[in-house]
Amino acid sequence: MDKHRIEQLSNEYLASCAKTWGILSVDEKDVLLNDVFVIPHVIRHKTYSPHEYGAQVERSDYHADTEMLLSKDDKEELSELLLGDAVSEGSHIVLLGEPGSGKSTTLQFISYCFANNSSKERLGLNETRIPVRISL
């Protein structure tokens, strides 16, 4: 397959993703994701050692009133950052929160931003990624 064909297929895929992921269904009504999405606060936790969790993972978690679950030492290691910075810095991101707090919608928004080429404007990222969303 030549380079031009791969670029054409990539553009078609991204356009399809942007169309699909740009819509949010709320109470059986479709609304534009850009019209209702509010970028959440993101909290960076410390990097855990392989001995604690089996693999070194930097946790940048969606903040959803998790303070009560953190020890005093963990609270001292917290720092707030922008969602785009969390996406840029971490190869793996964990979103924590109560049911309905916006974890799936946040992933949909990040995917949408990459699909419609607005990741620089909306997330402050100067990089291109091809998003792949897997719904569980």
PDB file of N, CA and C in Angstrom, residues 29-116:
ATOM      1  N   LYS A  29     -30.933  11.815  24.282  1.00  0.00           N
ATOM      2  CA  LYS A  29     -30.777  12.928  23.345  1.00  0.00           C
ATOM      3  C   LYS A  29     -29.297  13.067  23.024  1.00  0.00           C
ATOM      4  N   ASP A  30     -28.997  13.400  21.778  1.00  0.00           N
ATOM      5  CA  ASP A  30     -27.612  13.608  21.376  1.00  0.00           C
ATOM      6  C   ASP A  30     -27.263  15.083  21.481  1.00  0.00           C
ATOM      7  N   VAL A  31     -26.145  15.367  22.148  1.00  0.00           N
ATOM      8  CA  VAL A  31     -25.639  16.730  22.263  1.00  0.00           C
ATOM      9  C   VAL A  31     -24.175  16.726  21.810  1.00  0.00           C
ATOM     10  N   LEU A  32     -23.707  17.876  21.367  1.00  0.00           N
ATOM     11  CA  LEU A  32     -22.317  17.984  20.950  1.00  0.00           C
ATOM     12  C   LEU A  32     -21.416  17.950  22.186  1.00  0.00           C
ATOM     13  N   LEU A  33     -20.430  17.089  22.150  1.00  0.00           N
ATOM     14  CA  LEU A  33     -19.515  16.934  23.270  1.00  0.00           C
ATOM     15  C   LEU A  33     -18.855  18.271  23.617  1.00  0.00           C
ATOM     16  N   ASN A  34     -18.453  19.037  22.615  1.00  0.00           N
ATOM     17  CA  ASN A  34     -17.815  20.336  22.855  1.00  0.00           C
ATOM     18  C   ASN A  34     -18.714  21.302  23.611  1.00  0.00           C
ATOM     19  N   ASP A  35     -20.025  21.152  23.484  1.00  0.00           N
ATOM     20  CA  ASP A  35     -20.959  22.074  24.132  1.00  0.00           C
ATOM     21  C   ASP A  35     -21.145  21.786  25.622  1.00  0.00           C
ATOM     22  N   VAL A  36     -20.857  20.570  26.058  1.00  0.00           N
ATOM     23  CA  VAL A  36     -21.157  20.203  27.443  1.00  0.00           C
ATOM     24  C   VAL A  36     -19.951  19.749  28.263  1.00  0.00           C
ATOM     25  N   PHE A  37     -18.842  19.407  27.621  1.00  0.00           N
ATOM     26  CA  PHE A  37     -17.711  18.843  28.350  1.00  0.00           C
ATOM     27  C   PHE A  37     -16.918  19.932  29.053  1.00  0.00           C
ATOM     28  N   VAL A  38     -16.618  19.679  30.330  1.00  0.00           N
ATOM     29  CA  VAL A  38     -15.770  20.558  31.134  1.00  0.00           C
ATOM     30  C   VAL A  38     -14.525  19.756  31.494  1.00  0.00           C
ATOM     31  N   ILE A  39     -13.365  20.288  31.175  1.00  0.00           N
ATOM     32  CA  ILE A  39     -12.118  19.568  31.433  1.00  0.00           C
ATOM     33  C   ILE A  39     -11.925  19.409  32.945  1.00  0.00           C
ATOM     34  N   PRO A  40     -11.722  18.167  33.397  1.00  0.00           N
ATOM     35  CA  PRO A  40     -11.608  17.909  34.840  1.00  0.00           C
ATOM     36  C   PRO A  40     -10.248  18.310  35.404  1.00  0.00           C
ATOM     37  N   HIS A  41     -10.183  18.432  36.728  1.00  0.00           N
ATOM     38  CA  HIS A  41      -8.909  18.609  37.418  1.00  0.00           C
ATOM     39  C   HIS A  41      -8.197  17.261  37.420  1.00  0.00           C
ATOM     40  N   VAL A  42      -6.899  17.301  37.259  1.00  0.00           N
ATOM     41  CA  VAL A  42      -6.104  16.082  37.254  1.00  0.00           C
ATOM     42  C   VAL A  42      -5.078  16.198  38.365  1.00  0.00           C
ATOM     43  N   ILE A  43      -4.920  15.135  39.105  1.00  0.00           N
ATOM     44  CA  ILE A  43      -3.967  15.096  40.203  1.00  0.00           C
ATOM     45  C   ILE A  43      -2.904  14.050  39.890  1.00  0.00           C
ATOM     46  N   ARG A  44      -1.638  14.435  40.019  1.00  0.00           N
ATOM     47  CA  ARG A  44      -0.534  13.498  39.812  1.00  0.00           C
ATOM     48  C   ARG A  44      -0.186  12.873  41.160  1.00  0.00           C
ATOM     49  N   HIS A  45      -0.144  11.562  41.172  1.00  0.00           N
ATOM     50  CA  HIS A  45       0.300  10.832  42.350  1.00  0.00           C
ATOM     51  C   HIS A  45       1.768  10.481  42.164  1.00  0.00           C
ATOM     52  N   LYS A  46       2.394  10.047  43.224  1.00  0.00           N
ATOM     53  CA  LYS A  46       3.795   9.647  43.134  1.00  0.00           C
ATOM     54  C   LYS A  46       3.945   8.444  42.212  1.00  0.00           C
ATOM     55  N   THR A  47       5.162   8.210  41.757  1.00  0.00           N
ATOM     56  CA  THR A  47       5.472   7.023  40.979  1.00  0.00           C
ATOM     57  C   THR A  47       5.709   5.872  41.949  1.00  0.00           C
ATOM     58  N   TYR A  48       5.031   4.778  41.722  1.00  0.00           N
ATOM     59  CA  TYR A  48       5.147   3.631  42.605  1.00  0.00           C
ATOM     60  C   TYR A  48       6.248   2.701  42.118  1.00  0.00           C
ATOM     61  N   SER A  49       6.940   2.085  43.052  1.00  0.00           N
ATOM     62  CA  SER A  49       8.041   1.194  42.698  1.00  0.00           C
ATOM     63  C   SER A  49       7.497  -0.175  42.277  1.00  0.00           C
ATOM     64  N   PRO A  50       8.301  -0.941  41.552  1.00  0.00           N
ATOM     65  CA  PRO A  50       7.865  -2.286  41.146  1.00  0.00           C
ATOM     66  C   PRO A  50       7.523  -3.172  42.333  1.00  0.00           C
ATOM     67  N   HIS A  51       8.154  -2.940  43.469  1.00  0.00           N
ATOM     68  CA  HIS A  51       7.893  -3.768  44.650  1.00  0.00           C
ATOM     69  C   HIS A  51       6.499  -3.520  45.212  1.00  0.00           C
ATOM     70  N   GLU A  52       5.968  -2.310  44.989  1.00  0.00           N
ATOM     71  CA  GLU A  52       4.651  -1.993  45.532  1.00  0.00           C
ATOM     72  C   GLU A  52       3.525  -2.524  44.649  1.00  0.00           C
ATOM     73  N   TYR A  53       3.709  -2.477  43.323  1.00  0.00           N
ATOM     74  CA  TYR A  53       2.614  -2.854  42.422  1.00  0.00           C
ATOM     75  C   TYR A  53       3.019  -3.812  41.313  1.00  0.00           C
ATOM     76  N   GLY A  54       4.246  -4.286  41.306  1.00  0.00           N
ATOM     77  CA  GLY A  54       4.654  -5.253  40.293  1.00  0.00           C
ATOM     78  C   GLY A  54       5.223  -4.610  39.035  1.00  0.00           C
ATOM     79  N   ALA A  55       4.984  -3.336  38.810  1.00  0.00           N
ATOM     80  CA  ALA A  55       5.535  -2.607  37.664  1.00  0.00           C
ATOM     81  C   ALA A  55       5.508  -1.127  38.003  1.00  0.00           C
ATOM     82  N   GLN A  56       6.466  -0.393  37.490  1.00  0.00           N
ATOM     83  CA  GLN A  56       6.498   1.035  37.789  1.00  0.00           C
ATOM     84  C   GLN A  56       5.450   1.744  36.951  1.00  0.00           C
ATOM     85  N   VAL A  57       4.581   2.465  37.625  1.00  0.00           N
ATOM     86  CA  VAL A  57       3.467   3.141  36.963  1.00  0.00           C
ATOM     87  C   VAL A  57       3.369   4.547  37.520  1.00  0.00           C
ATOM     88  N   GLU A  58       3.289   5.553  36.634  1.00  0.00           N
ATOM     89  CA  GLU A  58       3.000   6.896  37.111  1.00  0.00           C
ATOM     90  C   GLU A  58       1.506   7.061  37.032  1.00  0.00           C
ATOM     91  N   ARG A  59       0.902   7.444  38.122  1.00  0.00           N
ATOM     92  CA  ARG A  59      -0.547   7.562  38.186  1.00  0.00           C
ATOM     93  C   ARG A  59      -0.939   9.019  38.087  1.00  0.00           C
ATOM     94  N   SER A  60      -1.614   9.381  37.000  1.00  0.00           N
ATOM     95  CA  SER A  60      -2.219  10.701  36.881  1.00  0.00           C
ATOM     96  C   SER A  60      -3.712  10.457  36.875  1.00  0.00           C
ATOM     97  N   ASP A  61      -4.350  10.713  37.999  1.00  0.00           N
ATOM     98  CA  ASP A  61      -5.721  10.286  38.205  1.00  0.00           C
ATOM     99  C   ASP A  61      -6.700  11.435  38.101  1.00  0.00           C
ATOM    100  N   TYR A  62      -7.843  11.153  37.556  1.00  0.00           N
ATOM    101  CA  TYR A  62      -8.963  12.078  37.574  1.00  0.00           C
ATOM    102  C   TYR A  62      -9.349  12.255  39.034  1.00  0.00           C
ATOM    103  N   HIS A  63      -9.419  13.490  39.495  1.00  0.00           N
ATOM    104  CA  HIS A  63      -9.687  13.735  40.915  1.00  0.00           C
ATOM    105  C   HIS A  63     -11.187  13.681  41.166  1.00  0.00           C
ATOM    106  N   ALA A  64     -11.585  12.760  42.005  1.00  0.00           N
ATOM    107  CA  ALA A  64     -13.008  12.620  42.322  1.00  0.00           C
ATOM    108  C   ALA A  64     -13.164  12.374  43.812  1.00  0.00           C
ATOM    109  N   ASP A  65     -12.777  13.375  44.604  1.00  0.00           N
ATOM    110  CA  ASP A  65     -12.893  13.295  46.053  1.00  0.00           C
ATOM    111  C   ASP A  65     -12.234  12.039  46.623  1.00  0.00           C
ATOM    112  N   THR A  66     -11.012  11.754  46.177  1.00  0.00           N
ATOM    113  CA  THR A  66     -10.297  10.572  46.658  1.00  0.00           C
ATOM    114  C   THR A  66      -9.442  10.885  47.873  1.00  0.00           C
ATOM    115  N   GLU A  67      -9.494  12.128  48.374  1.00  0.00           N
ATOM    116  CA  GLU A  67      -8.635  12.530  49.488  1.00  0.00           C
ATOM    117  C   GLU A  67      -8.731  11.592  50.671  1.00  0.00           C
ATOM    118  N   MET A  68      -9.932  11.141  50.982  1.00  0.00           N
ATOM    119  CA  MET A  68     -10.099  10.301  52.157  1.00  0.00           C
ATOM    120  C   MET A  68      -9.403   8.955  51.990  1.00  0.00           C
ATOM    121  N   LEU A  69      -9.102   8.544  50.750  1.00  0.00           N
ATOM    122  CA  LEU A  69      -8.472   7.267  50.508  1.00  0.00           C
ATOM    123  C   LEU A  69      -6.949   7.356  50.569  1.00  0.00           C
ATOM    124  N   LEU A  70      -6.386   8.578  50.657  1.00  0.00           N
ATOM    125  CA  LEU A  70      -4.957   8.765  50.597  1.00  0.00           C
ATOM    126  C   LEU A  70      -4.350   8.899  51.985  1.00  0.00           C
ATOM    127  N   SER A  71      -3.174   8.313  52.151  1.00  0.00           N
ATOM    128  CA  SER A  71      -2.456   8.471  53.410  1.00  0.00           C
ATOM    129  C   SER A  71      -1.842   9.866  53.452  1.00  0.00           C
ATOM    130  N   LYS A  72      -1.350  10.264  54.618  1.00  0.00           N
ATOM    131  CA  LYS A  72      -0.720  11.572  54.773  1.00  0.00           C
ATOM    132  C   LYS A  72       0.475  11.691  53.824  1.00  0.00           C
ATOM    133  N   ASP A  73       1.285  10.643  53.700  1.00  0.00           N
ATOM    134  CA  ASP A  73       2.440  10.671  52.800  1.00  0.00           C
ATOM    135  C   ASP A  73       2.005  10.835  51.348  1.00  0.00           C
ATOM    136  N   ASP A  74       0.923  10.140  50.953  1.00  0.00           N
ATOM    137  CA  ASP A  74       0.420  10.260  49.585  1.00  0.00           C
ATOM    138  C   ASP A  74      -0.052  11.683  49.302  1.00  0.00           C
ATOM    139  N   LYS A  75      -0.727  12.305  50.268  1.00  0.00           N
ATOM    140  CA  LYS A  75      -1.242  13.665  50.069  1.00  0.00           C
ATOM    141  C   LYS A  75      -0.114  14.653  49.819  1.00  0.00           C
ATOM    142  N   GLU A  76       1.034  14.439  50.466  1.00  0.00           N
ATOM    143  CA  GLU A  76       2.175  15.320  50.266  1.00  0.00           C
ATOM    144  C   GLU A  76       2.772  15.160  48.880  1.00  0.00           C
ATOM    145  N   GLU A  77       2.542  14.026  48.223  1.00  0.00           N
ATOM    146  CA  GLU A  77       3.096  13.753  46.902  1.00  0.00           C
ATOM    147  C   GLU A  77       2.182  14.233  45.766  1.00  0.00           C
ATOM    148  N   LEU A  78       1.000  14.754  46.077  1.00  0.00           N
ATOM    149  CA  LEU A  78       0.050  15.158  45.054  1.00  0.00           C
ATOM    150  C   LEU A  78       0.424  16.491  44.437  1.00  0.00           C
ATOM    151  N   SER A  79       0.142  16.641  43.161  1.00  0.00           N
ATOM    152  CA  SER A  79       0.262  17.936  42.491  1.00  0.00           C
ATOM    153  C   SER A  79      -0.766  17.977  41.367  1.00  0.00           C
ATOM    154  N   GLU A  80      -1.324  19.144  41.157  1.00  0.00           N
ATOM    155  CA  GLU A  80      -2.346  19.311  40.123  1.00  0.00           C
ATOM    156  C   GLU A  80      -1.671  19.637  38.798  1.00  0.00           C
ATOM    157  N   LEU A  81      -2.212  19.124  37.709  1.00  0.00           N
ATOM    158  CA  LEU A  81      -1.709  19.435  36.388  1.00  0.00           C
ATOM    159  C   LEU A  81      -2.858  19.476  35.403  1.00  0.00           C
ATOM    160  N   LEU A  82      -2.592  19.992  34.217  1.00  0.00           N
ATOM    161  CA  LEU A  82      -3.605  20.077  33.175  1.00  0.00           C
ATOM    162  C   LEU A  82      -3.815  18.699  32.553  1.00  0.00           C
ATOM    163  N   LEU A  83      -5.018  18.467  32.047  1.00  0.00           N
ATOM    164  CA  LEU A  83      -5.329  17.185  31.415  1.00  0.00           C
ATOM    165  C   LEU A  83      -4.363  16.905  30.262  1.00  0.00           C
ATOM    166  N   GLY A  84      -4.093  17.903  29.446  1.00  0.00           N
ATOM    167  CA  GLY A  84      -3.163  17.723  28.325  1.00  0.00           C
ATOM    168  C   GLY A  84      -1.773  17.331  28.778  1.00  0.00           C
ATOM    169  N   ASP A  85      -1.316  17.903  29.891  1.00  0.00           N
ATOM    170  CA  ASP A  85      -0.004  17.548  30.432  1.00  0.00           C
ATOM    171  C   ASP A  85       0.011  16.092  30.897  1.00  0.00           C
ATOM    172  N   ALA A  86      -1.083  15.650  31.501  1.00  0.00           N
ATOM    173  CA  ALA A  86      -1.174  14.256  31.938  1.00  0.00           C
ATOM    174  C   ALA A  86      -1.102  13.314  30.744  1.00  0.00           C
ATOM    175  N   VAL A  87      -1.779  13.674  29.660  1.00  0.00           N
ATOM    176  CA  VAL A  87      -1.761  12.842  28.449  1.00  0.00           C
ATOM    177  C   VAL A  87      -0.364  12.840  27.845  1.00  0.00           C
ATOM    178  N   SER A  88       0.273  13.992  27.828  1.00  0.00           N
ATOM    179  CA  SER A  88       1.598  14.116  27.235  1.00  0.00           C
ATOM    180  C   SER A  88       2.677  13.406  28.052  1.00  0.00           C
ATOM    181  N   GLU A  89       2.606  13.536  29.368  1.00  0.00           N
ATOM    182  CA  GLU A  89       3.650  13.009  30.248  1.00  0.00           C
ATOM    183  C   GLU A  89       3.554  11.510  30.482  1.00  0.00           C
ATOM    184  N   GLY A  90       2.367  10.987  30.561  1.00  0.00           N
ATOM    185  CA  GLY A  90       2.210   9.592  30.954  1.00  0.00           C
ATOM    186  C   GLY A  90       1.935   8.676  29.786  1.00  0.00           C
ATOM    187  N   SER A  91       2.650   7.562  29.740  1.00  0.00           N
ATOM    188  CA  SER A  91       2.320   6.568  28.723  1.00  0.00           C
ATOM    189  C   SER A  91       1.114   5.749  29.164  1.00  0.00           C
ATOM    190  N   HIS A  92       0.837   5.771  30.468  1.00  0.00           N
ATOM    191  CA  HIS A  92      -0.339   5.117  31.029  1.00  0.00           C
ATOM    192  C   HIS A  92      -0.998   6.088  31.998  1.00  0.00           C
ATOM    193  N   ILE A  93      -2.301   6.196  31.905  1.00  0.00           N
ATOM    194  CA  ILE A  93      -3.050   7.091  32.779  1.00  0.00           C
ATOM    195  C   ILE A  93      -4.183   6.302  33.404  1.00  0.00           C
ATOM    196  N   VAL A  94      -4.398   6.496  34.686  1.00  0.00           N
ATOM    197  CA  VAL A  94      -5.500   5.855  35.387  1.00  0.00           C
ATOM    198  C   VAL A  94      -6.496   6.934  35.764  1.00  0.00           C
ATOM    199  N   LEU A  95      -7.748   6.756  35.376  1.00  0.00           N
ATOM    200  CA  LEU A  95      -8.815   7.682  35.746  1.00  0.00           C
ATOM    201  C   LEU A  95      -9.624   7.030  36.853  1.00  0.00           C
ATOM    202  N   LEU A  96      -9.668   7.682  37.994  1.00  0.00           N
ATOM    203  CA  LEU A  96     -10.427   7.165  39.125  1.00  0.00           C
ATOM    204  C   LEU A  96     -11.593   8.089  39.419  1.00  0.00           C
ATOM    205  N   GLY A  97     -12.718   7.528  39.794  1.00  0.00           N
ATOM    206  CA  GLY A  97     -13.859   8.337  40.171  1.00  0.00           C
ATOM    207  C   GLY A  97     -15.086   7.488  40.387  1.00  0.00           C
ATOM    208  N   GLU A  98     -16.049   8.098  41.006  1.00  0.00           N
ATOM    209  CA  GLU A  98     -17.323   7.437  41.261  1.00  0.00           C
ATOM    210  C   GLU A  98     -18.053   7.187  39.937  1.00  0.00           C
ATOM    211  N   PRO A  99     -19.000   6.250  39.928  1.00  0.00           N
ATOM    212  CA  PRO A  99     -19.822   6.050  38.733  1.00  0.00           C
ATOM    213  C   PRO A  99     -20.497   7.366  38.336  1.00  0.00           C
ATOM    214  N   GLY A 100     -20.425   7.683  37.064  1.00  0.00           N
ATOM    215  CA  GLY A 100     -21.062   8.900  36.566  1.00  0.00           C
ATOM    216  C   GLY A 100     -20.234  10.164  36.736  1.00  0.00           C
ATOM    217  N   SER A 101     -18.972  10.024  37.195  1.00  0.00           N
ATOM    218  CA  SER A 101     -18.151  11.217  37.429  1.00  0.00           C
ATOM    219  C   SER A 101     -17.465  11.743  36.181  1.00  0.00           C
ATOM    220  N   GLY A 102     -17.511  10.996  35.055  1.00  0.00           N
ATOM    221  CA  GLY A 102     -16.976  11.508  33.799  1.00  0.00           C
ATOM    222  C   GLY A 102     -15.726  10.830  33.282  1.00  0.00           C
ATOM    223  N   LYS A 103     -15.407   9.647  33.790  1.00  0.00           N
ATOM    224  CA  LYS A 103     -14.199   8.957  33.338  1.00  0.00           C
ATOM    225  C   LYS A 103     -14.297   8.586  31.859  1.00  0.00           C
ATOM    226  N   SER A 104     -15.365   7.942  31.461  1.00  0.00           N
ATOM    227  CA  SER A 104     -15.538   7.541  30.057  1.00  0.00           C
ATOM    228  C   SER A 104     -15.666   8.755  29.153  1.00  0.00           C
ATOM    229  N   THR A 105     -16.364   9.775  29.616  1.00  0.00           N
ATOM    230  CA  THR A 105     -16.534  10.987  28.820  1.00  0.00           C
ATOM    231  C   THR A 105     -15.199  11.704  28.636  1.00  0.00           C
ATOM    232  N   THR A 106     -14.345  11.679  29.661  1.00  0.00           N
ATOM    233  CA  THR A 106     -13.016  12.277  29.541  1.00  0.00           C
ATOM    234  C   THR A 106     -12.195  11.545  28.481  1.00  0.00           C
ATOM    235  N   LEU A 107     -12.239  10.219  28.489  1.00  0.00           N
ATOM    236  CA  LEU A 107     -11.539   9.452  27.457  1.00  0.00           C
ATOM    237  C   LEU A 107     -12.113   9.728  26.076  1.00  0.00           C
ATOM    238  N   GLN A 108     -13.426   9.856  25.990  1.00  0.00           N
ATOM    239  CA  GLN A 108     -14.072  10.181  24.721  1.00  0.00           C
ATOM    240  C   GLN A 108     -13.604  11.553  24.233  1.00  0.00           C
ATOM    241  N   PHE A 109     -13.505  12.522  25.142  1.00  0.00           N
ATOM    242  CA  PHE A 109     -13.070  13.861  24.779  1.00  0.00           C
ATOM    243  C   PHE A 109     -11.617  13.868  24.286  1.00  0.00           C
ATOM    244  N   ILE A 110     -10.734  13.161  24.995  1.00  0.00           N
ATOM    245  CA  ILE A 110      -9.334  13.087  24.567  1.00  0.00           C
ATOM    246  C   ILE A 110      -9.247  12.463  23.176  1.00  0.00           C
ATOM    247  N   SER A 111      -9.973  11.364  22.961  1.00  0.00           N
ATOM    248  CA  SER A 111      -9.986  10.705  21.655  1.00  0.00           C
ATOM    249  C   SER A 111     -10.526  11.641  20.578  1.00  0.00           C
ATOM    250  N   TYR A 112     -11.602  12.334  20.906  1.00  0.00           N
ATOM    251  CA  TYR A 112     -12.215  13.274  19.968  1.00  0.00           C
ATOM    252  C   TYR A 112     -11.242  14.383  19.576  1.00  0.00           C
ATOM    253  N   CYS A 113     -10.509  14.916  20.551  1.00  0.00           N
ATOM    254  CA  CYS A 113      -9.545  15.988  20.269  1.00  0.00           C
ATOM    255  C   CYS A 113      -8.465  15.537  19.294  1.00  0.00           C
ATOM    256  N   PHE A 114      -7.981  14.304  19.450  1.00  0.00           N
ATOM    257  CA  PHE A 114      -6.989  13.793  18.510  1.00  0.00           C
ATOM    258  C   PHE A 114      -7.630  13.492  17.151  1.00  0.00           C
ATOM    259  N   ALA A 115      -8.858  13.012  17.158  1.00  0.00           N
ATOM    260  CA  ALA A 115      -9.523  12.653  15.901  1.00  0.00           C
ATOM    261  C   ALA A 115      -9.855  13.876  15.050  1.00  0.00           C
ATOM    262  N   ASN A 116     -10.243  14.988  15.674  1.00  0.00           N
ATOM    263  CA  ASN A 116     -10.629  16.157  14.872  1.00  0.00           C
ATOM    264  C   ASN A 116      -9.532  17.223  14.821  1.00  0.00           C
TER     265      ASN A 116
END
